[in-house]
Coordinates of N, CA, C and O in Angstrom, one line a residue:
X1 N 0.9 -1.2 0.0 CA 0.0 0.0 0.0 C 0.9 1.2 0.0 O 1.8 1.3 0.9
X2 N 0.8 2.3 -0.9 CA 1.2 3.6 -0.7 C 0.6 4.2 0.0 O -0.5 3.9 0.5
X3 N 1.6 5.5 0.2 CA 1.1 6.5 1.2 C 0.1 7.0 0.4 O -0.6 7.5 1.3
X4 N -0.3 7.2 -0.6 CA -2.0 8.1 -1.0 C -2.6 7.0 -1.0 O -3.8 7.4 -0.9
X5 N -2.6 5.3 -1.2 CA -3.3 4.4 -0.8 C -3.8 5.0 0.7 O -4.9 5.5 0.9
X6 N -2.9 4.9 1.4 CA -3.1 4.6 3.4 C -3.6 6.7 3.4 O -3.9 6.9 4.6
X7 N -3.7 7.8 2.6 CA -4.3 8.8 3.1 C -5.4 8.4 2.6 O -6.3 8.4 3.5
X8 N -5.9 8.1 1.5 CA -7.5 8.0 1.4 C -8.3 7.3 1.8 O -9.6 7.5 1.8
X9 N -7.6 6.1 2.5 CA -8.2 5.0 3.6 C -8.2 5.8 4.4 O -9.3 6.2 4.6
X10 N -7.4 6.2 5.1 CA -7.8 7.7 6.3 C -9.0 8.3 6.0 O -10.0 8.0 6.6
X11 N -8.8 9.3 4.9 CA -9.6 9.7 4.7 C -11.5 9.2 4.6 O -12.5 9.8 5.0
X12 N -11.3 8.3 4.1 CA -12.7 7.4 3.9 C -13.2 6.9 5.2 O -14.4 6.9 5.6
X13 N -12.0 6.5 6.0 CA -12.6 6.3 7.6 C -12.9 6.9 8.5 O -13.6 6.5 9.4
X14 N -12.5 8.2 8.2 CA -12.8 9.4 9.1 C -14.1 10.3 8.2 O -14.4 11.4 8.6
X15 N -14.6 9.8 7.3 CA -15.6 10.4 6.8 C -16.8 9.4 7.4 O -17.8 10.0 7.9
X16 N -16.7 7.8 7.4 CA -17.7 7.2 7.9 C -17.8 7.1 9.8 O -18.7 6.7 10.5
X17 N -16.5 7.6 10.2 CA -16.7 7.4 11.5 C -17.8 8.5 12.6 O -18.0 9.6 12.1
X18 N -18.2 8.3 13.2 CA -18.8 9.5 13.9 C -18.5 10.0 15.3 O -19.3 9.4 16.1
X19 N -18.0 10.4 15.6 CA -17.1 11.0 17.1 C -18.6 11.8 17.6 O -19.0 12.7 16.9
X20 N -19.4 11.2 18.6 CA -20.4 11.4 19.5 C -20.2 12.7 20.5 O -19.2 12.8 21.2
X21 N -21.0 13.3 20.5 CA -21.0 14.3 22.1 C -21.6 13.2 22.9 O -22.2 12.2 22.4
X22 N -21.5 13.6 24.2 CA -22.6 12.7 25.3 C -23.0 13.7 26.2 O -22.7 14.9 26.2
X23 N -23.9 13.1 27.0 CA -24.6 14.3 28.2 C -25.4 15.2 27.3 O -25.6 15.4 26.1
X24 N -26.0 15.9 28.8 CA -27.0 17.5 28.6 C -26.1 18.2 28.4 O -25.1 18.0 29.0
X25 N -26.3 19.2 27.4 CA -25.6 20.6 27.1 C -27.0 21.9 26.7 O -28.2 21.9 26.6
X26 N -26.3 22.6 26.6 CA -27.4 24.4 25.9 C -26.3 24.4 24.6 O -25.1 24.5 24.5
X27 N -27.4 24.3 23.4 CA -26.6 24.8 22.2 C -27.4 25.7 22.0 O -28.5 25.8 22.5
X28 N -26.6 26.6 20.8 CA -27.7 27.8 20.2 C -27.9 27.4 19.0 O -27.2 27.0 18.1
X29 N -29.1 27.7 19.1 CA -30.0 27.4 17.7 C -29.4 27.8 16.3 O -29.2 27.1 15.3
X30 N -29.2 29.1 16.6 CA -28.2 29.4 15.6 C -29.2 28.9 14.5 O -30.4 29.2 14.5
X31 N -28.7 28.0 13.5 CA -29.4 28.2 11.9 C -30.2 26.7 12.0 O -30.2 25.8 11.1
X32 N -30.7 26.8 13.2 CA -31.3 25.7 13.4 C -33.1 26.0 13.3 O -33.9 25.1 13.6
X33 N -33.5 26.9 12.9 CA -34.9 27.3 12.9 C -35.9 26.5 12.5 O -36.0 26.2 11.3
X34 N -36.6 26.2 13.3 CA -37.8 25.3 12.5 C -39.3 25.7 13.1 O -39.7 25.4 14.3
X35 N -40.1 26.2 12.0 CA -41.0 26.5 11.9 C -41.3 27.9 13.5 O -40.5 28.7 13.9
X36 N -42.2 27.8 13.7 CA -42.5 28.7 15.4 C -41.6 28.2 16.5 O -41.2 29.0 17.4
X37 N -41.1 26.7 16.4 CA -40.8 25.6 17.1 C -39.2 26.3 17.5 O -39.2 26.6 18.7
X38 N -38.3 26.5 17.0 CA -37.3 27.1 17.5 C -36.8 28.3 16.5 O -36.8 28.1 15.2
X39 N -36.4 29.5 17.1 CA -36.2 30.1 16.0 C -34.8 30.6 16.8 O -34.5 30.4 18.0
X40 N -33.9 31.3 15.6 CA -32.5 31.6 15.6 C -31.3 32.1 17.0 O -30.0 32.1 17.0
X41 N -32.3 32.6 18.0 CA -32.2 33.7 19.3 C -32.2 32.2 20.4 O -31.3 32.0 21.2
X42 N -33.1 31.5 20.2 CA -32.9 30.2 21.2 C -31.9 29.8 21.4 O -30.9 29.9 20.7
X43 N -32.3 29.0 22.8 CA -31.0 28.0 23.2 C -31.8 26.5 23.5 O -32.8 26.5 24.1
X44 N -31.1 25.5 23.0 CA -31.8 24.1 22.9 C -31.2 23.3 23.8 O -30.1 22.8 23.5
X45 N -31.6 23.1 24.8 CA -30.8 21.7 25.5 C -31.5 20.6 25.6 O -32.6 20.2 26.2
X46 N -30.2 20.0 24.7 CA -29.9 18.9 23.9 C -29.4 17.3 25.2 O -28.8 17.5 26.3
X47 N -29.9 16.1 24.8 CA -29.6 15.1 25.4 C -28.7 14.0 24.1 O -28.9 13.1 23.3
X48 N -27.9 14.6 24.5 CA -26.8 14.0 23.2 C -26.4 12.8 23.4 O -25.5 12.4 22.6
X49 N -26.8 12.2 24.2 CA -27.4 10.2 24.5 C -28.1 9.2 23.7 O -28.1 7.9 23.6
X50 N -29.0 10.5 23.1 CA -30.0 10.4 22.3 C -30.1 10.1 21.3 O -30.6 10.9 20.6
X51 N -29.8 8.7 20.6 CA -28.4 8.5 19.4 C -29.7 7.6 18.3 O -29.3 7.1 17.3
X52 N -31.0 7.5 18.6 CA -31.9 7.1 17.7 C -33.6 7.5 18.2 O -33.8 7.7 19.4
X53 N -34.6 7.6 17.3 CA -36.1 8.0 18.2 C -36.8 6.9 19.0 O -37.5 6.0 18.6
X54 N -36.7 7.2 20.2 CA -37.5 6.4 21.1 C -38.3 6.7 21.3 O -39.1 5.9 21.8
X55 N -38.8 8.1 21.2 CA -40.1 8.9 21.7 C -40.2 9.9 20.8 O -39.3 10.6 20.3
X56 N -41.8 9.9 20.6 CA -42.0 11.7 19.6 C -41.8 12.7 20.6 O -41.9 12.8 21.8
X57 N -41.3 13.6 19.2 CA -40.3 14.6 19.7 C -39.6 15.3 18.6 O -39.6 15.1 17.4
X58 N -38.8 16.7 19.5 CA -37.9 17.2 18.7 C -36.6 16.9 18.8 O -36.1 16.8 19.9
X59 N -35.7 16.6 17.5 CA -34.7 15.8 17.7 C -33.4 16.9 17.1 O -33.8 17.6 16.2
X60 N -32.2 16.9 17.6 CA -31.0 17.5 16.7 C -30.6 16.1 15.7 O -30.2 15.0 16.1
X61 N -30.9 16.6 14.4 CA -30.5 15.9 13.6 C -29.6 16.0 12.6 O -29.6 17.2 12.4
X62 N -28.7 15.2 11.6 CA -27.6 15.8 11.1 C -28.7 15.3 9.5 O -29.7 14.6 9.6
X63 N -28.0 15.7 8.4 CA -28.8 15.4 7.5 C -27.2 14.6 6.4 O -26.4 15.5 6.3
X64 N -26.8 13.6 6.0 CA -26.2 13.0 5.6 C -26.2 12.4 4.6 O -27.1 11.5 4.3
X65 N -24.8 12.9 3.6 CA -24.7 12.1 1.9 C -23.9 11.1 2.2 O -23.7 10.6 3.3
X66 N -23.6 11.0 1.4 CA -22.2 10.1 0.9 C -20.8 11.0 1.1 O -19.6 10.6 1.2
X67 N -21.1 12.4 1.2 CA -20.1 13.1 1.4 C -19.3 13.2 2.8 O -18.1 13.4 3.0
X68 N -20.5 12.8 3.7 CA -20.6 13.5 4.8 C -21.8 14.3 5.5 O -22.9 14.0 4.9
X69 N -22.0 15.2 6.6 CA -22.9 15.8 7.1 C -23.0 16.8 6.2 O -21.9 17.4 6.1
X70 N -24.1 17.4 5.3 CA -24.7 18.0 4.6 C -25.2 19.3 5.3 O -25.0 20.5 4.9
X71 N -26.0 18.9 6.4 CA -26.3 20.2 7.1 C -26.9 19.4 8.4 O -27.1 18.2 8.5
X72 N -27.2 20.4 9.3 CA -27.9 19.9 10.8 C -28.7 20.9 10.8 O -28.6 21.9 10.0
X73 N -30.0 20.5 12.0 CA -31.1 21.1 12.5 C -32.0 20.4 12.9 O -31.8 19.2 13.0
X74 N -33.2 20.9 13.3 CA -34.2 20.2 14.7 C -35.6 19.6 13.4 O -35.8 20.1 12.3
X75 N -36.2 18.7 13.8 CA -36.6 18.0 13.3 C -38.1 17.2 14.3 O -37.7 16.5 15.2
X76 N -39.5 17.3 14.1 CA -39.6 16.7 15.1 C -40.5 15.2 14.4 O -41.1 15.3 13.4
X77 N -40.3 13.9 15.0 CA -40.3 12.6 14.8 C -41.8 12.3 15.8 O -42.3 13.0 16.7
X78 N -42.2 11.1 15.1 CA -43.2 10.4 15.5 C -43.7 9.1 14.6 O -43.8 8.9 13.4
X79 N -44.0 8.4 16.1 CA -44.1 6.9 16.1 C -45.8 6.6 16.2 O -46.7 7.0 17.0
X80 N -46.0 5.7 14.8 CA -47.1 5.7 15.1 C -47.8 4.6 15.7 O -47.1 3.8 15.2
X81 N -49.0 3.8 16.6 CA -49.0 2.4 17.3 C -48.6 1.4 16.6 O -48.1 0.4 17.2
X82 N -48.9 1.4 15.2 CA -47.5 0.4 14.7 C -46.5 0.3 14.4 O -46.0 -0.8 14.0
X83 N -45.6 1.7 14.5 CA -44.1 1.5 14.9 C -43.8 2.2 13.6 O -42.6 2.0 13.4
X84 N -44.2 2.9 12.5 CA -44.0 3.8 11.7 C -43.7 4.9 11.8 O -44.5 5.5 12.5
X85 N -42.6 5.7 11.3 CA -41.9 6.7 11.7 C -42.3 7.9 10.3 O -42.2 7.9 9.1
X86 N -42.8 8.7 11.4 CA -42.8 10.0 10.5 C -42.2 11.1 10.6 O -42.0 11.3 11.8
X87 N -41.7 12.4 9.7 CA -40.6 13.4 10.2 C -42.0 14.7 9.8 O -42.9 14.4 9.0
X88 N -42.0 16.0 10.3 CA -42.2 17.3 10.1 C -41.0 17.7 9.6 O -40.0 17.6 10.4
X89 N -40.8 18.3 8.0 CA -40.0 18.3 7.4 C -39.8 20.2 7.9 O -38.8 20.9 8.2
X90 N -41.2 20.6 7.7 CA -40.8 22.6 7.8 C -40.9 22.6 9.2 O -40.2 23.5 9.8
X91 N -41.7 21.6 10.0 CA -42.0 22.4 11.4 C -43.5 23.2 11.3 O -43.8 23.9 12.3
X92 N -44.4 23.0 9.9 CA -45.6 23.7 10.2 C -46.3 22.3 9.7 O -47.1 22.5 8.9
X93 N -46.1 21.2 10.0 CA -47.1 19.9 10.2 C -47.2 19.5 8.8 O -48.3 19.1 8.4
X94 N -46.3 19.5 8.2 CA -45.6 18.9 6.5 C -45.2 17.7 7.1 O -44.0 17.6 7.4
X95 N -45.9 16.7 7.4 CA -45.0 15.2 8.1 C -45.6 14.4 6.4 O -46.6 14.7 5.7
X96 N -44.8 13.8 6.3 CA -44.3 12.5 6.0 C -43.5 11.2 5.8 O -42.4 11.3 5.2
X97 N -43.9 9.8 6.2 CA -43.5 8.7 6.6 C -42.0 8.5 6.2 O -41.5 9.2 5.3
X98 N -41.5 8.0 6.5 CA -40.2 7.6 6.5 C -40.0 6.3 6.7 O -40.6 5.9 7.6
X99 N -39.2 5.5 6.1 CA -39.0 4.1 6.1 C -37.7 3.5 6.9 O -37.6 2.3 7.1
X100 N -36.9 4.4 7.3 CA -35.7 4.6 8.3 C -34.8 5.9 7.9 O -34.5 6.5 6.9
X101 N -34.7 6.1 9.1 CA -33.7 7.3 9.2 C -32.8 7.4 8.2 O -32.7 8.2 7.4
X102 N -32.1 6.4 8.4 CA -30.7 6.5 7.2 C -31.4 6.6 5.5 O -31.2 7.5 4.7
X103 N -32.1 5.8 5.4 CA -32.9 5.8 4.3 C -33.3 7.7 3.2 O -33.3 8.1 2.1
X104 N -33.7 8.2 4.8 CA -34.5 9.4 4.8 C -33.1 10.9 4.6 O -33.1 12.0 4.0
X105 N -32.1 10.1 5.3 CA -30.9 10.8 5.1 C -30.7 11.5 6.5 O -30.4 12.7 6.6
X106 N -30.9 11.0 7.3 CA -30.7 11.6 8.9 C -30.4 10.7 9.8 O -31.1 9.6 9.8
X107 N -29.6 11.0 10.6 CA -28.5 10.5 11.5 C -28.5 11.9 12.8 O -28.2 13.1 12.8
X108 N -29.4 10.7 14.0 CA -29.6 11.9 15.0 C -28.1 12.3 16.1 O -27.2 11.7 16.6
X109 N -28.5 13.3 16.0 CA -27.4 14.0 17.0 C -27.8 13.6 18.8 O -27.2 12.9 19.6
X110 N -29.2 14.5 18.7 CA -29.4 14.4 20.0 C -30.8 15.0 20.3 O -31.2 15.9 19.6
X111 N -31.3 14.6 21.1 CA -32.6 15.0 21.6 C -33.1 15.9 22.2 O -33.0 15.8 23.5
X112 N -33.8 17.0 21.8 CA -34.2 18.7 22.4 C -35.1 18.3 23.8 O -36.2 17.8 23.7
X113 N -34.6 18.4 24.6 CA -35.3 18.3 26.3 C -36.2 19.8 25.9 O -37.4 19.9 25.7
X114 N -35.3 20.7 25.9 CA -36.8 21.8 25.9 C -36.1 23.1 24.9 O -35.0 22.8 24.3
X115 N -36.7 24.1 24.8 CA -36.2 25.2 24.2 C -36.6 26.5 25.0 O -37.6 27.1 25.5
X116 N -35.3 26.7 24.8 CA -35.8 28.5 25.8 C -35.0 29.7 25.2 O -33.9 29.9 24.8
X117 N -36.4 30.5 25.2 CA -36.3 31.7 24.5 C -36.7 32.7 25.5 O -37.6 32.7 26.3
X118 N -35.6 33.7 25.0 CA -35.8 35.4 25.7 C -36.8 35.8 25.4 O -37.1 35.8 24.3
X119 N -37.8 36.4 26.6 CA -38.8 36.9 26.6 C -38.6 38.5 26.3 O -39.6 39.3 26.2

């Protein structure tokens, strides 16, 4: 193997690997806006444990190619009694079904405990 063999193997491994946060944190929303539901001035604390949907909800989620992470933002998910997964794509009740996450192109970050905004 050459050395631009063994950097693009690097390279290719460190594109599919994913280096996790863990625990509660406060992120800012920043360009994370979705719909009334969070907008740009918020702060989100996030349960970054939160590594698939167990519960409906709003989720930090990454949106992912083949390239890599394409873009992130909040997203909210729901399970329906037979275990069907649906996304709100704007955040104004635009849901539909999804057949798996990866499928759909999202890979969750972490799970919004609540959002708080300056009054």
């Amino acid at each position: 193997m050459n050395a631009i063999t063994k950097i693009n193997a690097i390279s290719a491994a460190n594109r599919t690997r994913t280096s996790r946060l863990s625990g509660v944190a406060l992120v800012p929303a920043g360009l994370c806006q979705y719909g009334e539901q969070v907008r740009a001035a918020d702060l989100l604390r996030v349960d970054f444990d939160a590594d698939s949907i167990r519960r409906d909800g709003l989720y930090l989620v990454e949106g992912v190619t083949d390239d890599g992470v394409a873009w992130m933002g909040c997203r909210r998910f729901s399970r329906s009694l037979d275990g069907a997964l649906s996304v709100d794509d704007s955040g104004r009740g635009d849901w539909r079904d999804v057949s798996s996450l990866e499928a759909a192109g999202f890979r969750v970050a972490g799970y919004v405990e609540q959002v708080y905004r300056a009054m």
